[in-house]
Coordinates of C-alpha atoms in Angstrom, one line a residue:
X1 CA 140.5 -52.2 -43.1
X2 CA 142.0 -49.7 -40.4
X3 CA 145.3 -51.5 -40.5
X4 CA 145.5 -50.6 -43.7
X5 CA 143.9 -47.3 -44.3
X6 CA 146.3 -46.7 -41.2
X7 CA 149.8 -47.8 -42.7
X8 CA 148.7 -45.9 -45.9
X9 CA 148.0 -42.3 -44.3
X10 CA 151.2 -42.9 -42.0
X11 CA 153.5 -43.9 -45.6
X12 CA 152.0 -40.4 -46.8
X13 CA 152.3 -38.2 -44.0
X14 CA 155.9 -39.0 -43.8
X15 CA 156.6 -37.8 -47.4
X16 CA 157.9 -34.8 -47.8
X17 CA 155.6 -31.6 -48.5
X18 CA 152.6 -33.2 -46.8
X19 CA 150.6 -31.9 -43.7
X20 CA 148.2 -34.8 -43.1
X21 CA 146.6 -37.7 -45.2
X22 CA 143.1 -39.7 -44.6
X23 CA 142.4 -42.8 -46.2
X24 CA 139.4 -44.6 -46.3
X25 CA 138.6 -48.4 -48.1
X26 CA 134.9 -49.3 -49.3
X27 CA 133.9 -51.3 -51.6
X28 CA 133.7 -55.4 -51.1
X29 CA 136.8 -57.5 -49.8
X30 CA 136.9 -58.9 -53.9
X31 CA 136.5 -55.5 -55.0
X32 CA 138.0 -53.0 -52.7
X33 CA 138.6 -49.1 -53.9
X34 CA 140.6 -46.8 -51.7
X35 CA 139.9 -43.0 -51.3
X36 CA 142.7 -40.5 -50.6
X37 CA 142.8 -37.2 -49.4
X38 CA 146.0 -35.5 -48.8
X39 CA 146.9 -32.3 -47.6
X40 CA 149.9 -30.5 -49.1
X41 CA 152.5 -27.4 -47.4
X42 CA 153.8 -26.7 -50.9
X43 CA 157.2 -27.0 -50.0
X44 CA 157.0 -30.1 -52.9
X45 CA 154.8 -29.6 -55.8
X46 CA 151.6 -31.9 -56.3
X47 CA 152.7 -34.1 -59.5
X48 CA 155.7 -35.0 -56.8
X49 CA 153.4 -35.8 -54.4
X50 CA 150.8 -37.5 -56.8
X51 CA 153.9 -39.8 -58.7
X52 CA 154.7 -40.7 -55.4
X53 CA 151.4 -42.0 -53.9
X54 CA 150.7 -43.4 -57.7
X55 CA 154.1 -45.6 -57.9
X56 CA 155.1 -46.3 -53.6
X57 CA 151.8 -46.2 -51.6
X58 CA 148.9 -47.5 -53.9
X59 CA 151.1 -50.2 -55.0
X60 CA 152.1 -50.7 -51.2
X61 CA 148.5 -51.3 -50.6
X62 CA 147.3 -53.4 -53.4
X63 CA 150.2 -55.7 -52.0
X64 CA 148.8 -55.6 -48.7
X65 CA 145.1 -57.1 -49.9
X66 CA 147.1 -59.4 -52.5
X67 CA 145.3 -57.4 -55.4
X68 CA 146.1 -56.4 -58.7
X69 CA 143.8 -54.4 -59.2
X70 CA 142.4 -51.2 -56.4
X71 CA 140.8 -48.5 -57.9
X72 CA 142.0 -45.3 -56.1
X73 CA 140.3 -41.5 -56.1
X74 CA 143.0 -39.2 -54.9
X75 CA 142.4 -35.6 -54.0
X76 CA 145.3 -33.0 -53.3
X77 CA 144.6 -30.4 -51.1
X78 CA 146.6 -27.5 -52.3
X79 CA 147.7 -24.7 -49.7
X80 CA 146.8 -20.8 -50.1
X81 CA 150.2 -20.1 -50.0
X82 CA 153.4 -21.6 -51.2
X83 CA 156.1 -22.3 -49.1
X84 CA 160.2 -22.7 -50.1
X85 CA 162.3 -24.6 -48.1
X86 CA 165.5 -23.0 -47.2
X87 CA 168.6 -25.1 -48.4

C-alpha cells in the first residue's frame, strides 16, 4: 500500500501548480478506494489539476492493483492567493 500511495503523491507533486499531495488506500485488497488530498499554488487552475489526477494518476494506480474499478475521493486544497507565473 505505501508503494503505491507513494508513487501516486510523487506523480502529483511533480505536476505543475501543486505544493504537496497525500494519498492514502483503505478499503480491502478486492475492494480498494484511494483518498487524495492535494495542495494547489494557483499558478494552474483546479479543473487542470483535477483532469489531470482523473485521466494520468487514478488510472496509473488502478493499473498498479490490476483494477478496473478504484473509487477515489479527491480534495483540492485551494490557496488564499493566486499566483501567475511569469512567461
Amino acid at each position: 500500500a505505501s508503494a503505491l500511495t507513494d508513487a501516486v503523491t510523487g506523480e502529483i507533486e511533480g505536476y505543475h501548480g501543486v505544493t504537496r499531495a497525500a494519498a492514502h488506500l483503505s478499503g480491502t485488497s478486492t475492494a480498494p478506494r484511494l483518498s487524495l488530498a492535494v495542495a494547489l499554488d494557483g499558478r494552474v487552475g483546479p479543473g487542470e489539476i483535477h483532469r489531470r489526477i482523473t485521466v494520468e494518476a487514478i488510472p496509473h494506480a488502478r493499473q498498479a492493483l490490476s483494477t478496473d474499478h478504484l473509487p477515489a475521493r479527491l480534495e483540492l486544497q485551494l490557496p488564499r492567493t493566486q499566483h501567475r507565473d511569469v512567461r
